[in-house]
Amino acid sequence: MSEDKVLKKVNFVGSSLDDLRDFPEEVRQDIGYALFQVQKGERPLSAKPLKGFGGAAVLEIIEDFSSDTYRAVYTVRFKNVVYVLHCFQKKSKHGIKTPQQDIELIKQRLYVAQEDYKANYSRE
């Protein structure tokens, strides 16, 4: 990365920042560093596309800690802005699939992010 490259802004949608703050310290640090990598235009090793959102514009950072799994879902769909859509502890008893309730919340927050981007950043 060149020294003059500007970091992308990070916006947290809904309760995602408060939810992240409730995670264990080690998980917060790992997700925080992964989001810093995203700000630099990189893709963290712990990130993968979230299924059902058409490609790699919506991704999830996955962190395992003390037999629990934590996720932070974000989008890089917008120029110069990263929106963190949802942070949650995965509690599904049915394999690795993201619970439908969380998918619906992510869809709602993606819409909020789109509207925020149009209102505040689309002229950049």
mmCIF file of N, CA, C and O in Angstrom, residues 47-107:
data_model
loop_
_atom_site.group_PDB
_atom_site.id
_atom_site.type_symbol
_atom_site.label_atom_id
_atom_site.label_comp_id
_atom_site.label_asym_id
_atom_site.label_seq_id
_atom_site.Cartn_x
_atom_site.Cartn_y
_atom_site.Cartn_z
ATOM 1 N N ALA A 47 -12.275 -13.360 6.149
ATOM 2 C CA ALA A 47 -13.500 -12.904 5.475
ATOM 3 C C ALA A 47 -13.849 -13.811 4.305
ATOM 4 O O ALA A 47 -12.970 -14.317 3.612
ATOM 5 N N LYS A 48 -15.165 -13.991 4.123
ATOM 6 C CA LYS A 48 -15.647 -14.755 2.979
ATOM 7 C C LYS A 48 -16.991 -14.160 2.546
ATOM 8 O O LYS A 48 -17.701 -13.560 3.361
ATOM 9 N N PRO A 49 -17.346 -14.323 1.267
ATOM 10 C CA PRO A 49 -18.640 -13.804 0.814
ATOM 11 C C PRO A 49 -19.789 -14.464 1.574
ATOM 12 O O PRO A 49 -19.755 -15.660 1.855
ATOM 13 N N LEU A 50 -20.793 -13.663 1.899
ATOM 14 C CA LEU A 50 -21.979 -14.184 2.563
ATOM 15 C C LEU A 50 -22.937 -14.684 1.497
ATOM 16 O O LEU A 50 -23.308 -13.930 0.581
ATOM 17 N N LYS A 51 -23.320 -15.934 1.589
ATOM 18 C CA LYS A 51 -24.193 -16.542 0.579
ATOM 19 C C LYS A 51 -25.552 -15.861 0.558
ATOM 20 O O LYS A 51 -26.076 -15.456 1.588
ATOM 21 N N GLY A 52 -26.094 -15.739 -0.660
ATOM 22 C CA GLY A 52 -27.419 -15.161 -0.821
ATOM 23 C C GLY A 52 -27.412 -13.680 -1.149
ATOM 24 O O GLY A 52 -28.468 -13.066 -1.272
ATOM 25 N N PHE A 53 -26.230 -13.097 -1.310
ATOM 26 C CA PHE A 53 -26.147 -11.669 -1.600
ATOM 27 C C PHE A 53 -25.474 -11.378 -2.938
ATOM 28 O O PHE A 53 -25.000 -10.270 -3.168
ATOM 29 N N GLY A 54 -25.413 -12.375 -3.809
ATOM 30 C CA GLY A 54 -24.950 -12.171 -5.175
ATOM 31 C C GLY A 54 -23.519 -11.696 -5.311
ATOM 32 O O GLY A 54 -23.286 -10.543 -5.606
ATOM 33 N N GLY A 55 -22.583 -12.548 -5.093
ATOM 34 C CA GLY A 55 -21.181 -12.202 -5.313
ATOM 35 C C GLY A 55 -20.455 -11.864 -4.038
ATOM 36 O O GLY A 55 -20.809 -12.311 -2.955
ATOM 37 N N ALA A 56 -19.420 -11.027 -4.183
ATOM 38 C CA ALA A 56 -18.537 -10.738 -3.054
ATOM 39 C C ALA A 56 -18.681 -9.307 -2.547
ATOM 40 O O ALA A 56 -17.738 -8.744 -2.019
ATOM 41 N N ALA A 57 -19.852 -8.708 -2.691
ATOM 42 C CA ALA A 57 -20.049 -7.349 -2.201
ATOM 43 C C ALA A 57 -20.462 -7.320 -0.733
ATOM 44 O O ALA A 57 -20.306 -6.314 -0.055
ATOM 45 N N VAL A 58 -21.021 -8.425 -0.230
ATOM 46 C CA VAL A 58 -21.365 -8.544 1.185
ATOM 47 C C VAL A 58 -20.550 -9.709 1.730
ATOM 48 O O VAL A 58 -20.649 -10.829 1.245
ATOM 49 N N LEU A 59 -19.720 -9.404 2.722
ATOM 50 C CA LEU A 59 -18.807 -10.406 3.267
ATOM 51 C C LEU A 59 -18.993 -10.542 4.761
ATOM 52 O O LEU A 59 -19.565 -9.665 5.401
ATOM 53 N N GLU A 60 -18.487 -11.638 5.309
ATOM 54 C CA GLU A 60 -18.520 -11.823 6.750
ATOM 55 C C GLU A 60 -17.138 -12.182 7.248
ATOM 56 O O GLU A 60 -16.418 -12.962 6.631
ATOM 57 N N ILE A 61 -16.778 -11.564 8.356
ATOM 58 C CA ILE A 61 -15.550 -11.902 9.078
ATOM 59 C C ILE A 61 -15.969 -12.915 10.127
ATOM 60 O O ILE A 61 -16.912 -12.677 10.890
ATOM 61 N N ILE A 62 -15.267 -14.034 10.169
ATOM 62 C CA ILE A 62 -15.618 -15.103 11.094
ATOM 63 C C ILE A 62 -14.485 -15.303 12.087
ATOM 64 O O ILE A 62 -13.336 -15.491 11.689
ATOM 65 N N GLU A 63 -14.812 -15.229 13.370
ATOM 66 C CA GLU A 63 -13.832 -15.429 14.429
ATOM 67 C C GLU A 63 -14.354 -16.464 15.415
ATOM 68 O O GLU A 63 -15.471 -16.335 15.926
ATOM 69 N N ASP A 64 -13.548 -17.479 15.661
ATOM 70 C CA ASP A 64 -13.874 -18.485 16.670
ATOM 71 C C ASP A 64 -13.123 -18.152 17.946
ATOM 72 O O ASP A 64 -11.948 -17.785 17.913
ATOM 73 N N PHE A 65 -13.822 -18.269 19.073
ATOM 74 C CA PHE A 65 -13.207 -17.969 20.361
ATOM 75 C C PHE A 65 -13.922 -18.770 21.442
ATOM 76 O O PHE A 65 -15.143 -18.687 21.580
ATOM 77 N N SER A 66 -13.173 -19.561 22.176
ATOM 78 C CA SER A 66 -13.696 -20.301 23.322
ATOM 79 C C SER A 66 -14.971 -21.085 22.972
ATOM 80 O O SER A 66 -15.993 -20.924 23.608
ATOM 81 N N SER A 67 -14.902 -21.857 21.919
ATOM 82 C CA SER A 67 -15.984 -22.705 21.410
ATOM 83 C C SER A 67 -17.209 -21.936 20.900
ATOM 84 O O SER A 67 -18.252 -22.525 20.662
ATOM 85 N N ASP A 68 -17.084 -20.619 20.737
ATOM 86 C CA ASP A 68 -18.160 -19.804 20.152
ATOM 87 C C ASP A 68 -17.672 -19.221 18.827
ATOM 88 O O ASP A 68 -16.473 -19.088 18.596
ATOM 89 N N THR A 69 -18.630 -18.849 17.990
ATOM 90 C CA THR A 69 -18.303 -18.227 16.708
ATOM 91 C C THR A 69 -18.947 -16.845 16.655
ATOM 92 O O THR A 69 -20.124 -16.690 16.959
ATOM 93 N N TYR A 70 -18.138 -15.861 16.260
ATOM 94 C CA TYR A 70 -18.593 -14.486 16.155
ATOM 95 C C TYR A 70 -18.465 -14.045 14.699
ATOM 96 O O TYR A 70 -17.517 -14.423 14.023
ATOM 97 N N ARG A 71 -19.420 -13.230 14.267
ATOM 98 C CA ARG A 71 -19.400 -12.775 12.881
ATOM 99 C C ARG A 71 -19.641 -11.276 12.798
ATOM 100 O O ARG A 71 -20.423 -10.726 13.575
ATOM 101 N N ALA A 72 -18.960 -10.660 11.860
ATOM 102 C CA ALA A 72 -19.196 -9.261 11.519
ATOM 103 C C ALA A 72 -19.439 -9.223 10.018
ATOM 104 O O ALA A 72 -18.586 -9.645 9.229
ATOM 105 N N VAL A 73 -20.608 -8.757 9.623
ATOM 106 C CA VAL A 73 -20.987 -8.713 8.210
ATOM 107 C C VAL A 73 -20.839 -7.281 7.721
ATOM 108 O O VAL A 73 -21.304 -6.336 8.376
ATOM 109 N N TYR A 74 -20.197 -7.120 6.576
ATOM 110 C CA TYR A 74 -19.967 -5.783 6.025
ATOM 111 C C TYR A 74 -20.124 -5.804 4.519
ATOM 112 O O TYR A 74 -20.167 -6.862 3.888
ATOM 113 N N THR A 75 -20.229 -4.603 3.941
ATOM 114 C CA THR A 75 -20.301 -4.508 2.490
ATOM 115 C C THR A 75 -19.245 -3.544 1.971
ATOM 116 O O THR A 75 -18.953 -2.527 2.604
ATOM 117 N N VAL A 76 -18.696 -3.911 0.825
ATOM 118 C CA VAL A 76 -17.732 -3.052 0.118
ATOM 119 C C VAL A 76 -18.344 -2.593 -1.201
ATOM 120 O O VAL A 76 -17.638 -2.248 -2.135
ATOM 121 N N ARG A 77 -19.651 -2.582 -1.249
ATOM 122 C CA ARG A 77 -20.389 -2.233 -2.459
ATOM 123 C C ARG A 77 -20.203 -0.766 -2.858
ATOM 124 O O ARG A 77 -20.401 -0.405 -4.011
ATOM 125 N N PHE A 78 -19.822 0.079 -1.915
ATOM 126 C CA PHE A 78 -19.797 1.522 -2.149
ATOM 127 C C PHE A 78 -18.373 2.069 -2.156
ATOM 128 O O PHE A 78 -17.549 1.675 -1.340
ATOM 129 N N LYS A 79 -18.124 3.021 -3.044
ATOM 130 C CA LYS A 79 -16.800 3.614 -3.181
ATOM 131 C C LYS A 79 -16.453 4.412 -1.920
ATOM 132 O O LYS A 79 -17.237 5.218 -1.452
ATOM 133 N N ASN A 80 -15.289 4.147 -1.366
ATOM 134 C CA ASN A 80 -14.710 4.889 -0.241
ATOM 135 C C ASN A 80 -15.417 4.721 1.102
ATOM 136 O O ASN A 80 -15.066 5.397 2.060
ATOM 137 N N VAL A 81 -16.447 3.851 1.182
ATOM 138 C CA VAL A 81 -17.142 3.643 2.447
ATOM 139 C C VAL A 81 -17.382 2.151 2.652
ATOM 140 O O VAL A 81 -17.854 1.461 1.753
ATOM 141 N N VAL A 82 -17.045 1.677 3.854
ATOM 142 C CA VAL A 82 -17.341 0.303 4.256
ATOM 143 C C VAL A 82 -18.463 0.387 5.280
ATOM 144 O O VAL A 82 -18.354 1.125 6.258
ATOM 145 N N TYR A 83 -19.539 -0.329 5.039
ATOM 146 C CA TYR A 83 -20.647 -0.362 5.985
ATOM 147 C C TYR A 83 -20.623 -1.692 6.725
ATOM 148 O O TYR A 83 -20.666 -2.749 6.100
ATOM 149 N N VAL A 84 -20.549 -1.631 8.061
ATOM 150 C CA VAL A 84 -20.666 -2.830 8.891
ATOM 151 C C VAL A 84 -22.158 -2.988 9.169
ATOM 152 O O VAL A 84 -22.782 -2.129 9.795
ATOM 153 N N LEU A 85 -22.729 -4.075 8.661
ATOM 154 C CA LEU A 85 -24.174 -4.258 8.679
ATOM 155 C C LEU A 85 -24.679 -4.985 9.919
ATOM 156 O O LEU A 85 -25.788 -4.716 10.387
ATOM 157 N N HIS A 86 -23.893 -5.920 10.429
ATOM 158 C CA HIS A 86 -24.392 -6.738 11.538
ATOM 159 C C HIS A 86 -23.219 -7.435 12.219
ATOM 160 O O HIS A 86 -22.324 -7.946 11.544
ATOM 161 N N CYS A 87 -23.222 -7.452 13.540
ATOM 162 C CA CYS A 87 -22.245 -8.199 14.325
ATOM 163 C C CYS A 87 -23.031 -9.075 15.291
ATOM 164 O O CYS A 87 -23.925 -8.591 15.979
ATOM 165 N N PHE A 88 -22.705 -10.368 15.296
ATOM 166 C CA PHE A 88 -23.480 -11.272 16.135
ATOM 167 C C PHE A 88 -22.686 -12.515 16.487
ATOM 168 O O PHE A 88 -21.733 -12.878 15.806
ATOM 169 N N GLN A 89 -23.123 -13.142 17.572
ATOM 170 C CA GLN A 89 -22.567 -14.426 17.970
ATOM 171 C C GLN A 89 -23.463 -15.485 17.354
ATOM 172 O O GLN A 89 -24.669 -15.476 17.555
ATOM 173 N N LYS A 90 -22.864 -16.374 16.589
ATOM 174 C CA LYS A 90 -23.647 -17.415 15.921
ATOM 175 C C LYS A 90 -24.057 -18.460 16.940
ATOM 176 O O LYS A 90 -23.231 -19.023 17.626
ATOM 177 N N LYS A 91 -25.361 -18.691 17.005
ATOM 178 C CA LYS A 91 -25.889 -19.637 17.973
ATOM 179 C C LYS A 91 -26.687 -20.744 17.302
ATOM 180 O O LYS A 91 -27.354 -21.509 17.965
ATOM 181 N N SER A 92 -26.628 -20.838 16.007
ATOM 182 C CA SER A 92 -27.406 -21.833 15.283
ATOM 183 C C SER A 92 -26.999 -23.242 15.683
ATOM 184 O O SER A 92 -25.828 -23.564 15.798
ATOM 185 N N LYS A 93 -27.969 -24.065 15.863
ATOM 186 C CA LYS A 93 -27.722 -25.469 16.175
ATOM 187 C C LYS A 93 -27.783 -26.327 14.915
ATOM 188 O O LYS A 93 -27.713 -27.529 14.965
ATOM 189 N N HIS A 94 -27.954 -25.677 13.759
ATOM 190 C CA HIS A 94 -28.163 -26.392 12.497
ATOM 191 C C HIS A 94 -27.007 -26.178 11.528
ATOM 192 O O HIS A 94 -27.199 -25.714 10.426
ATOM 193 N N GLY A 95 -25.804 -26.475 11.940
ATOM 194 C CA GLY A 95 -24.663 -26.370 11.041
ATOM 195 C C GLY A 95 -24.148 -24.957 10.903
ATOM 196 O O GLY A 95 -24.291 -24.132 11.794
ATOM 197 N N ILE A 96 -23.571 -24.670 9.731
ATOM 198 C CA ILE A 96 -22.904 -23.391 9.538
ATOM 199 C C ILE A 96 -23.786 -22.328 8.898
ATOM 200 O O ILE A 96 -23.395 -21.187 8.765
ATOM 201 N N LYS A 97 -24.988 -22.695 8.518
ATOM 202 C CA LYS A 97 -25.881 -21.751 7.841
ATOM 203 C C LYS A 97 -26.245 -20.583 8.766
ATOM 204 O O LYS A 97 -26.555 -20.781 9.941
ATOM 205 N N THR A 98 -26.217 -19.365 8.201
ATOM 206 C CA THR A 98 -26.603 -18.176 8.952
ATOM 207 C C THR A 98 -28.120 -18.200 9.156
ATOM 208 O O THR A 98 -28.864 -18.388 8.201
ATOM 209 N N PRO A 99 -28.589 -17.996 10.388
ATOM 210 C CA PRO A 99 -30.027 -18.021 10.652
ATOM 211 C C PRO A 99 -30.787 -16.995 9.805
ATOM 212 O O PRO A 99 -30.296 -15.888 9.558
ATOM 213 N N GLN A 100 -31.990 -17.365 9.380
ATOM 214 C CA GLN A 100 -32.797 -16.516 8.504
ATOM 215 C C GLN A 100 -33.083 -15.155 9.129
ATOM 216 O O GLN A 100 -33.104 -14.141 8.439
ATOM 217 N N GLN A 101 -33.283 -15.111 10.439
ATOM 218 C CA GLN A 101 -33.531 -13.846 11.125
ATOM 219 C C GLN A 101 -32.354 -12.883 10.923
ATOM 220 O O GLN A 101 -32.556 -11.689 10.701
ATOM 221 N N ASP A 102 -31.136 -13.408 10.990
ATOM 222 C CA ASP A 102 -29.951 -12.570 10.771
ATOM 223 C C ASP A 102 -29.852 -12.136 9.313
ATOM 224 O O ASP A 102 -29.494 -10.992 9.028
ATOM 225 N N ILE A 103 -30.190 -13.035 8.382
ATOM 226 C CA ILE A 103 -30.176 -12.678 6.951
ATOM 227 C C ILE A 103 -31.142 -11.528 6.674
ATOM 228 O O ILE A 103 -30.809 -10.576 5.959
ATOM 229 N N GLU A 104 -32.334 -11.602 7.241
ATOM 230 C CA GLU A 104 -33.327 -10.539 7.034
ATOM 231 C C GLU A 104 -32.845 -9.208 7.605
ATOM 232 O O GLU A 104 -33.016 -8.164 6.985
ATOM 233 N N LEU A 105 -32.222 -9.249 8.773
ATOM 234 C CA LEU A 105 -31.680 -8.028 9.371
ATOM 235 C C LEU A 105 -30.571 -7.445 8.493
ATOM 236 O O LEU A 105 -30.506 -6.225 8.286
ATOM 237 N N ILE A 106 -29.724 -8.292 7.958
ATOM 238 C CA ILE A 106 -28.648 -7.835 7.067
ATOM 239 C C ILE A 106 -29.235 -7.185 5.824
ATOM 240 O O ILE A 106 -28.771 -6.120 5.381
ATOM 241 N N LYS A 107 -30.275 -7.773 5.248
ATOM 242 C CA LYS A 107 -30.930 -7.183 4.064
ATOM 243 C C LYS A 107 -31.494 -5.804 4.389
ATOM 244 O O LYS A 107 -31.333 -4.859 3.610
#
